[in-house]
PDB file of C-alpha atoms in Angstrom:
ATOM      1  CA  MET A   3     -54.061  23.960 -16.354  1.00 71.00           C
ATOM      2  CA  ARG A   4     -57.088  21.729 -16.951  1.00 78.00           C
ATOM      3  CA  LYS A   5     -59.040  20.378 -14.003  1.00 88.00           C
ATOM      4  CA  ILE A   6     -59.716  16.671 -14.274  1.00 92.00           C
ATOM      5  CA  SER A   7     -62.250  15.691 -11.657  1.00 93.00           C
ATOM      6  CA  SER A   8     -63.279  12.168 -12.569  1.00 97.00           C
ATOM      7  CA  VAL A   9     -62.101   8.714 -13.483  1.00 98.00           C
ATOM      8  CA  VAL A  10     -64.332   6.110 -15.127  1.00 98.00           C
ATOM      9  CA  LEU A  11     -63.114   2.520 -14.698  1.00 98.00           C
ATOM     10  CA  VAL A  12     -64.460  -0.025 -17.198  1.00 98.00           C
ATOM     11  CA  HIS A  13     -64.219  -3.743 -16.462  1.00 98.00           C
ATOM     12  CA  GLY A  14     -63.637  -6.494 -18.992  1.00 98.00           C
ATOM     13  CA  ALA A  15     -65.440  -9.649 -20.050  1.00 98.00           C
ATOM     14  CA  TRP A  16     -66.816 -12.027 -17.387  1.00 98.00           C
ATOM     15  CA  HIS A  17     -66.029  -9.529 -14.629  1.00 98.00           C
ATOM     16  CA  SER A  18     -68.110  -6.990 -12.714  1.00 97.00           C
ATOM     17  CA  PRO A  19     -67.461  -3.470 -11.400  1.00 98.00           C
ATOM     18  CA  SER A  20     -66.271  -4.962  -8.095  1.00 97.00           C
ATOM     19  CA  CYS A  21     -62.988  -6.063  -9.696  1.00 98.00           C
ATOM     20  CA  TRP A  22     -61.959  -2.388  -9.648  1.00 98.00           C
ATOM     21  CA  SER A  23     -62.854  -1.833  -5.977  1.00 98.00           C
ATOM     22  CA  GLN A  24     -59.315  -1.648  -4.591  1.00 98.00           C
ATOM     23  CA  VAL A  25     -58.181   0.809  -7.252  1.00 98.00           C
ATOM     24  CA  ALA A  26     -61.402   2.820  -6.949  1.00 98.00           C
ATOM     25  CA  CYS A  27     -60.937   3.217  -3.177  1.00 98.00           C
ATOM     26  CA  ARG A  28     -57.420   4.535  -3.668  1.00 98.00           C
ATOM     27  CA  LEU A  29     -58.512   7.024  -6.323  1.00 98.00           C
ATOM     28  CA  LEU A  30     -61.448   8.206  -4.202  1.00 98.00           C
ATOM     29  CA  ALA A  31     -59.028   8.776  -1.320  1.00 97.00           C
ATOM     30  CA  SER A  32     -56.998  11.089  -3.554  1.00 96.00           C
ATOM     31  CA  GLY A  33     -60.043  13.275  -4.211  1.00 96.00           C
ATOM     32  CA  LEU A  34     -61.198  11.992  -7.599  1.00 97.00           C
ATOM     33  CA  ASP A  35     -64.790  11.159  -8.445  1.00 97.00           C
ATOM     34  CA  VAL A  36     -64.862   7.509  -9.571  1.00 98.00           C
ATOM     35  CA  ARG A  37     -67.538   5.812 -11.685  1.00 98.00           C
ATOM     36  CA  VAL A  38     -67.518   2.080 -12.486  1.00 98.00           C
ATOM     37  CA  PRO A  39     -70.283   1.176 -14.965  1.00 98.00           C
ATOM     38  CA  GLU A  40     -71.668  -2.338 -15.197  1.00 97.00           C
ATOM     39  CA  LEU A  41     -71.420  -3.755 -18.702  1.00 97.00           C
ATOM     40  CA  GLN A  42     -74.584  -5.331 -20.081  1.00 96.00           C
ATOM     41  CA  SER A  43     -72.813  -8.172 -21.905  1.00 97.00           C
ATOM     42  CA  VAL A  44     -71.976  -9.870 -18.598  1.00 95.00           C
ATOM     43  CA  GLY A  45     -74.498 -11.863 -16.607  1.00 90.00           C
ATOM     44  CA  PRO A  46     -78.100 -12.931 -17.223  1.00 80.00           C
ATOM     45  CA  ALA A  47     -78.957 -10.110 -19.663  1.00 73.00           C
ATOM     46  CA  ALA A  48     -76.167 -11.260 -22.015  1.00 77.00           C
ATOM     47  CA  GLY A  49     -76.378  -8.066 -24.059  1.00 90.00           C
ATOM     48  CA  GLY A  50     -74.035  -6.948 -26.790  1.00 95.00           C
ATOM     49  CA  LEU A  51     -71.510  -4.235 -27.509  1.00 97.00           C
ATOM     50  CA  ALA A  52     -74.194  -1.592 -28.064  1.00 96.00           C
ATOM     51  CA  GLY A  53     -75.531  -2.043 -24.540  1.00 96.00           C
ATOM     52  CA  ASP A  54     -72.035  -1.877 -23.105  1.00 98.00           C
ATOM     53  CA  ALA A  55     -71.322   1.316 -25.044  1.00 98.00           C
ATOM     54  CA  GLU A  56     -74.514   2.827 -23.637  1.00 97.00           C
ATOM     55  CA  ALA A  57     -73.467   1.896 -20.087  1.00 97.00           C
ATOM     56  CA  VAL A  58     -70.129   3.672 -20.583  1.00 98.00           C
ATOM     57  CA  ARG A  59     -71.856   6.676 -22.193  1.00 98.00           C
ATOM     58  CA  ALA A  60     -74.224   6.984 -19.223  1.00 98.00           C
ATOM     59  CA  ALA A  61     -71.339   6.852 -16.727  1.00 98.00           C
ATOM     60  CA  LEU A  62     -69.499   9.563 -18.633  1.00 98.00           C
ATOM     61  CA  ALA A  63     -72.627  11.711 -18.732  1.00 97.00           C
ATOM     62  CA  GLU A  64     -72.890  11.492 -14.934  1.00 96.00           C
ATOM     63  CA  ALA A  65     -69.191  12.115 -14.246  1.00 96.00           C
ATOM     64  CA  PRO A  66     -68.485  15.677 -13.092  1.00 95.00           C
ATOM     65  CA  GLY A  67     -65.930  17.708 -15.012  1.00 93.00           C
ATOM     66  CA  GLU A  68     -63.309  16.357 -17.357  1.00 96.00           C
ATOM     67  CA  THR A  69     -62.645  12.638 -17.134  1.00 97.00           C
ATOM     68  CA  VAL A  70     -59.942  10.038 -17.645  1.00 98.00           C
ATOM     69  CA  VAL A  71     -61.373   6.704 -18.809  1.00 98.00           C
ATOM     70  CA  VAL A  72     -59.545   3.487 -17.895  1.00 98.00           C
ATOM     71  CA  ALA A  73     -60.517   0.333 -19.789  1.00 98.00           C
ATOM     72  CA  HIS A  74     -59.470  -3.237 -19.091  1.00 98.00           C
ATOM     73  CA  SER A  75     -59.391  -6.031 -21.694  1.00 98.00           C
ATOM     74  CA  TYR A  76     -62.776  -6.274 -23.512  1.00 98.00           C
ATOM     75  CA  GLY A  77     -63.732  -2.983 -21.836  1.00 98.00           C
ATOM     76  CA  GLY A  78     -61.577  -1.252 -24.422  1.00 98.00           C
ATOM     77  CA  LEU A  79     -64.285  -1.861 -27.050  1.00 98.00           C
ATOM     78  CA  PRO A  80     -67.218   0.079 -25.552  1.00 98.00           C
ATOM     79  CA  VAL A  81     -64.843   2.838 -24.456  1.00 98.00           C
ATOM     80  CA  THR A  82     -63.438   3.079 -27.965  1.00 98.00           C
ATOM     81  CA  GLU A  83     -66.979   3.197 -29.363  1.00 98.00           C
ATOM     82  CA  VAL A  84     -68.350   6.133 -27.342  1.00 98.00           C
ATOM     83  CA  ALA A  85     -65.630   8.121 -25.566  1.00 98.00           C
ATOM     84  CA  ALA A  86     -64.986  10.653 -28.333  1.00 96.00           C
ATOM     85  CA  ARG A  87     -68.672  11.600 -28.460  1.00 95.00           C
ATOM     86  CA  ALA A  88     -68.998  12.141 -24.711  1.00 96.00           C
ATOM     87  CA  GLY A  89     -67.504  15.635 -24.785  1.00 95.00           C
ATOM     88  CA  ASN A  90     -65.788  15.423 -21.383  1.00 96.00           C
ATOM     89  CA  VAL A  91     -63.036  12.827 -21.890  1.00 98.00           C
ATOM     90  CA  ALA A  92     -59.514  14.180 -21.481  1.00 97.00           C
ATOM     91  CA  HIS A  93     -57.568  10.926 -21.839  1.00 98.00           C
ATOM     92  CA  LEU A  94     -58.038   7.215 -22.532  1.00 98.00           C
ATOM     93  CA  VAL A  95     -56.104   4.478 -20.728  1.00 98.00           C
ATOM     94  CA  TYR A  96     -56.068   0.927 -22.114  1.00 98.00           C
ATOM     95  CA  VAL A  97     -54.859  -1.571 -19.485  1.00 98.00           C
ATOM     96  CA  CYS A  98     -54.000  -4.727 -21.466  1.00 98.00           C
ATOM     97  CA  ALA A  99     -57.168  -3.802 -23.348  1.00 98.00           C
ATOM     98  CA  PHE A 100     -58.410  -4.215 -26.891  1.00 98.00           C
ATOM     99  CA  MET A 101     -57.554  -0.988 -28.713  1.00 98.00           C
ATOM    100  CA  LEU A 102     -59.236  -1.652 -32.045  1.00 98.00           C
ATOM    101  CA  GLY A 103     -60.418   0.324 -35.071  1.00 98.00           C
ATOM    102  CA  PRO A 104     -63.741   0.741 -36.882  1.00 98.00           C
ATOM    103  CA  GLY A 105     -64.958  -2.522 -38.382  1.00 98.00           C
ATOM    104  CA  GLU A 106     -62.878  -4.646 -36.008  1.00 98.00           C
ATOM    105  CA  SER A 107     -64.328  -6.918 -33.349  1.00 98.00           C
ATOM    106  CA  LEU A 108     -62.640  -8.740 -30.504  1.00 98.00           C
ATOM    107  CA  LEU A 109     -63.082 -12.003 -32.390  1.00 97.00           C
ATOM    108  CA  SER A 110     -61.589 -10.632 -35.600  1.00 97.00           C
ATOM    109  CA  ALA A 111     -58.665  -9.180 -33.633  1.00 96.00           C
ATOM    110  CA  ILE A 112     -57.696 -12.655 -32.402  1.00 96.00           C
ATOM    111  CA  GLY A 113     -57.906 -14.214 -35.853  1.00 95.00           C
ATOM    112  CA  GLY A 114     -61.576 -15.207 -35.967  1.00 94.00           C
ATOM    113  CA  GLN A 115     -61.118 -18.390 -33.907  1.00 93.00           C
ATOM    114  CA  GLU A 116     -62.419 -18.769 -30.359  1.00 94.00           C
ATOM    115  CA  PRO A 117     -59.602 -19.805 -28.005  1.00 95.00           C
ATOM    116  CA  PRO A 118     -59.930 -23.271 -26.466  1.00 94.00           C
ATOM    117  CA  TRP A 119     -60.375 -21.773 -22.999  1.00 96.00           C
ATOM    118  CA  TRP A 120     -63.660 -20.098 -24.020  1.00 96.00           C
ATOM    119  CA  ILE A 121     -66.346 -22.593 -22.966  1.00 96.00           C
ATOM    120  CA  THR A 122     -69.668 -22.101 -24.764  1.00 94.00           C
ATOM    121  CA  SER A 123     -72.965 -22.632 -22.948  1.00 94.00           C
ATOM    122  CA  ALA A 124     -75.462 -25.276 -24.062  1.00 92.00           C
ATOM    123  CA  ASP A 125     -77.670 -22.658 -25.735  1.00 91.00           C
ATOM    124  CA  GLY A 126     -74.699 -21.091 -27.525  1.00 90.00           C
ATOM    125  CA  ARG A 127     -75.452 -17.578 -26.256  1.00 93.00           C
ATOM    126  CA  THR A 128     -72.783 -17.174 -23.575  1.00 94.00           C
ATOM    127  CA  MET A 129     -69.314 -18.334 -22.643  1.00 95.00           C
ATOM    128  CA  MET A 130     -67.309 -18.904 -19.483  1.00 96.00           C
ATOM    129  CA  PRO A 131     -63.508 -19.003 -19.210  1.00 97.00           C
ATOM    130  CA  ASP A 132     -61.670 -22.194 -18.380  1.00 95.00           C
ATOM    131  CA  ARG A 133     -58.454 -22.114 -16.312  1.00 95.00           C
ATOM    132  CA  ALA A 134     -59.202 -18.610 -14.996  1.00 97.00           C
ATOM    133  CA  ARG A 135     -56.560 -18.967 -12.269  1.00 97.00           C
ATOM    134  CA  ASP A 136     -53.778 -19.401 -14.819  1.00 97.00           C
ATOM    135  CA  ILE A 137     -55.097 -17.050 -17.497  1.00 98.00           C
ATOM    136  CA  PHE A 138     -56.450 -14.073 -15.516  1.00 98.00           C
ATOM    137  CA  TYR A 139     -54.891 -14.270 -12.046  1.00 98.00           C
ATOM    138  CA  ASN A 140     -51.481 -15.899 -12.439  1.00 98.00           C
ATOM    139  CA  ASP A 141     -49.746 -13.237 -10.331  1.00 97.00           C
ATOM    140  CA  CYS A 142     -52.438 -13.014  -7.631  1.00 98.00           C
ATOM    141  CA  SER A 143     -52.403 -14.774  -4.282  1.00 97.00           C
ATOM    142  CA  ASP A 144     -54.384 -18.006  -4.091  1.00 97.00           C
ATOM    143  CA  GLU A 145     -56.992 -16.318  -1.896  1.00 97.00           C
ATOM    144  CA  VAL A 146     -57.487 -13.361  -4.236  1.00 97.00           C
ATOM    145  CA  ALA A 147     -57.524 -15.586  -7.330  1.00 98.00           C
ATOM    146  CA  ALA A 148     -60.094 -17.979  -5.845  1.00 97.00           C
ATOM    147  CA  ALA A 149     -62.447 -15.145  -4.882  1.00 97.00           C
ATOM    148  CA  ALA A 150     -62.099 -13.468  -8.268  1.00 98.00           C
ATOM    149  CA  ALA A 151     -62.683 -16.686 -10.190  1.00 97.00           C
ATOM    150  CA  ALA A 152     -65.773 -17.469  -8.114  1.00 97.00           C
ATOM    151  CA  ALA A 153     -67.233 -14.073  -9.023  1.00 96.00           C
ATOM    152  CA  LEU A 154     -66.956 -14.548 -12.803  1.00 98.00           C
ATOM    153  CA  ARG A 155     -70.232 -14.522 -14.758  1.00 97.00           C
ATOM    154  CA  PRO A 156     -71.251 -15.643 -18.270  1.00 97.00           C
ATOM    155  CA  GLN A 157     -70.253 -13.368 -21.152  1.00 97.00           C
ATOM    156  CA  SER A 158     -72.338 -12.797 -24.270  1.00 96.00           C
ATOM    157  CA  ARG A 159     -70.820 -14.386 -27.391  1.00 95.00           C
ATOM    158  CA  ALA A 160     -72.377 -11.606 -29.477  1.00 95.00           C
ATOM    159  CA  SER A 161     -70.314  -8.952 -27.666  1.00 97.00           C
ATOM    160  CA  PHE A 162     -67.130 -10.545 -29.011  1.00 97.00           C
ATOM    161  CA  ALA A 163     -68.369 -10.673 -32.604  1.00 96.00           C
ATOM    162  CA  GLU A 164     -69.916  -7.202 -32.984  1.00 97.00           C
ATOM    163  CA  PRO A 165     -67.642  -4.704 -34.805  1.00 97.00           C
ATOM    164  CA  LEU A 166     -66.789  -1.209 -33.691  1.00 98.00           C
ATOM    165  CA  GLY A 167     -68.307   1.737 -35.499  1.00 97.00           C
ATOM    166  CA  ALA A 168     -65.904   4.372 -34.142  1.00 97.00           C
ATOM    167  CA  ALA A 169     -62.433   4.682 -32.652  1.00 98.00           C
ATOM    168  CA  ALA A 170     -62.117   7.270 -29.893  1.00 98.00           C
ATOM    169  CA  TRP A 171     -58.323   6.953 -29.788  1.00 98.00           C
ATOM    170  CA  GLN A 172     -58.210   8.526 -33.252  1.00 98.00           C
ATOM    171  CA  GLU A 173     -59.472  11.765 -31.684  1.00 97.00           C
ATOM    172  CA  LEU A 174     -58.421  11.643 -28.029  1.00 98.00           C
ATOM    173  CA  PRO A 175     -54.992  11.282 -26.383  1.00 98.00           C
ATOM    174  CA  SER A 176     -54.370   7.789 -25.072  1.00 98.00           C
ATOM    175  CA  THR A 177     -52.029   5.620 -23.029  1.00 98.00           C
ATOM    176  CA  TYR A 178     -51.580   1.869 -23.461  1.00 98.00           C
ATOM    177  CA  VAL A 179     -50.454  -0.126 -20.421  1.00 98.00           C
ATOM    178  CA  ILE A 180     -48.733  -3.367 -21.436  1.00 98.00           C
ATOM    179  CA  CYS A 181     -48.898  -6.090 -18.784  1.00 98.00           C
ATOM    180  CA  GLU A 182     -45.739  -8.147 -19.154  1.00 98.00           C
ATOM    181  CA  ARG A 183     -47.025 -11.383 -17.569  1.00 98.00           C
ATOM    182  CA  ASP A 184     -50.451 -11.448 -19.192  1.00 98.00           C
ATOM    183  CA  ASN A 185     -51.604 -14.955 -20.132  1.00 98.00           C
ATOM    184  CA  ALA A 186     -54.860 -13.769 -21.751  1.00 98.00           C
ATOM    185  CA  ILE A 187     -53.587 -11.233 -24.297  1.00 98.00           C
ATOM    186  CA  PRO A 188     -50.021 -12.030 -25.420  1.00 97.00           C
ATOM    187  CA  VAL A 189     -47.490  -9.244 -24.981  1.00 98.00           C
ATOM    188  CA  PHE A 190     -46.812  -9.138 -28.732  1.00 98.00           C
ATOM    189  CA  ALA A 191     -50.527  -8.460 -29.338  1.00 98.00           C
ATOM    190  CA  GLN A 192     -50.569  -5.737 -26.694  1.00 98.00           C
ATOM    191  CA  GLU A 193     -47.488  -4.167 -28.247  1.00 98.00           C
ATOM    192  CA  ALA A 194     -49.128  -4.174 -31.681  1.00 98.00           C
ATOM    193  CA  MET A 195     -52.218  -2.394 -30.337  1.00 98.00           C
ATOM    194  CA  SER A 196     -50.112   0.003 -28.276  1.00 98.00           C
ATOM    195  CA  ARG A 197     -48.726   1.517 -31.475  1.00 98.00           C
ATOM    196  CA  ARG A 198     -52.066   3.294 -31.776  1.00 98.00           C
ATOM    197  CA  ALA A 199     -51.527   5.078 -28.437  1.00 98.00           C
ATOM    198  CA  ARG A 200     -49.623   8.296 -27.877  1.00 96.00           C
ATOM    199  CA  ASP A 201     -47.990   6.981 -24.714  1.00 97.00           C
ATOM    200  CA  VAL A 202     -47.023   3.454 -23.634  1.00 98.00           C
ATOM    201  CA  ARG A 203     -46.413   2.251 -20.081  1.00 98.00           C
ATOM    202  CA  ARG A 204     -45.525  -1.222 -18.828  1.00 98.00           C
ATOM    203  CA  LEU A 205     -46.389  -3.166 -15.681  1.00 98.00           C
ATOM    204  CA  ASP A 206     -44.699  -6.374 -14.519  1.00 98.00           C
ATOM    205  CA  ALA A 207     -48.124  -7.904 -13.990  1.00 98.00           C
ATOM    206  CA  GLY A 208     -50.594 -10.483 -15.226  1.00 98.00           C
ATOM    207  CA  HIS A 209     -53.960  -9.807 -16.840  1.00 98.00           C
ATOM    208  CA  SER A 210     -55.584  -8.407 -13.683  1.00 98.00           C
ATOM    209  CA  PRO A 211     -53.212  -5.819 -12.174  1.00 98.00           C
ATOM    210  CA  PHE A 212     -56.127  -4.107 -10.411  1.00 98.00           C
ATOM    211  CA  LEU A 213     -56.156  -7.190  -8.141  1.00 98.00           C
ATOM    212  CA  SER A 214     -52.460  -8.093  -7.979  1.00 98.00           C
ATOM    213  CA  GLN A 215     -51.019  -4.554  -7.922  1.00 98.00           C
ATOM    214  CA  PRO A 216     -53.752  -2.059  -6.940  1.00 98.00           C
ATOM    215  CA  ASP A 217     -51.276   0.451  -5.497  1.00 98.00           C
ATOM    216  CA  GLU A 218     -49.276   0.519  -8.718  1.00 98.00           C
ATOM    217  CA  VAL A 219     -52.380   0.807 -10.908  1.00 98.00           C
ATOM    218  CA  ALA A 220     -53.842   3.621  -8.798  1.00 98.00           C
ATOM    219  CA  ALA A 221     -50.507   5.462  -8.863  1.00 98.00           C
ATOM    220  CA  LEU A 222     -50.286   5.057 -12.627  1.00 98.00           C
ATOM    221  CA  VAL A 223     -53.809   6.441 -13.094  1.00 98.00           C
ATOM    222  CA  ARG A 224     -53.083   9.401 -10.807  1.00 97.00           C
ATOM    223  CA  ASN A 225     -49.915  10.084 -12.775  1.00 96.00           C
ATOM    224  CA  ILE A 226     -51.827  10.058 -16.061  1.00 97.00           C
ATOM    225  CA  VAL A 227     -54.522  12.325 -14.600  1.00 96.00           C
ATOM    226  CA  ALA A 228     -51.845  14.799 -13.513  1.00 95.00           C
ATOM    227  CA  ALA A 229     -50.133  14.676 -16.921  1.00 93.00           C
ATOM    228  CA  ALA A 230     -53.439  15.124 -18.763  1.00 92.00           C
ATOM    229  CA  ALA A 231     -54.234  18.141 -16.573  1.00 87.00           C
ATOM    230  CA  GLY A 232     -50.986  19.721 -17.729  1.00 83.00           C
TER     231      GLY A 232
END
């Protein structure tokens, strides 16, 4: 039996590591080491995919033992870029995340057109989401949704346009978690990407199940860790 000691949780666009806090606490309580890297494409630095991939690589390098990596939404891109080269990743988990191939970008995956709810800054370098309550937090309480929306930060436009150079899921076992009430990534798009995964799970949740259903997400991750350990 393999010993999986760590979980790395990767947030998506506009968010920060804190969005994973409830799930992280539950996983820590079960004895797992938990790392939550901060992506460089979010916030004042407004970096690109390469910086995000480096942040994930650094977290994996620090994680003790074999690791399960859990990516949300845009976070699927930097995970896909670097996880296979890390040497300690036992399993990938894509939670309503972009599971793309080499040469694909987030923008190309959605047809090359920016959705109307992406609001571009005056300098054209970053974007903010409009209608976050309805798109990201439709199954959260009003209190949770308001706090989460207030914490959102600008996202680099470049991070959405830069293509992947590698696809870790081609080399590593993976699970795709389809969120049935997601208003950001349509279920049909999640189902199409999930065909690249070896295992598919489903949650009756919106785009942010780590906020609306932290118990269920933590239990799902623990289950995948146990299965990956054999």
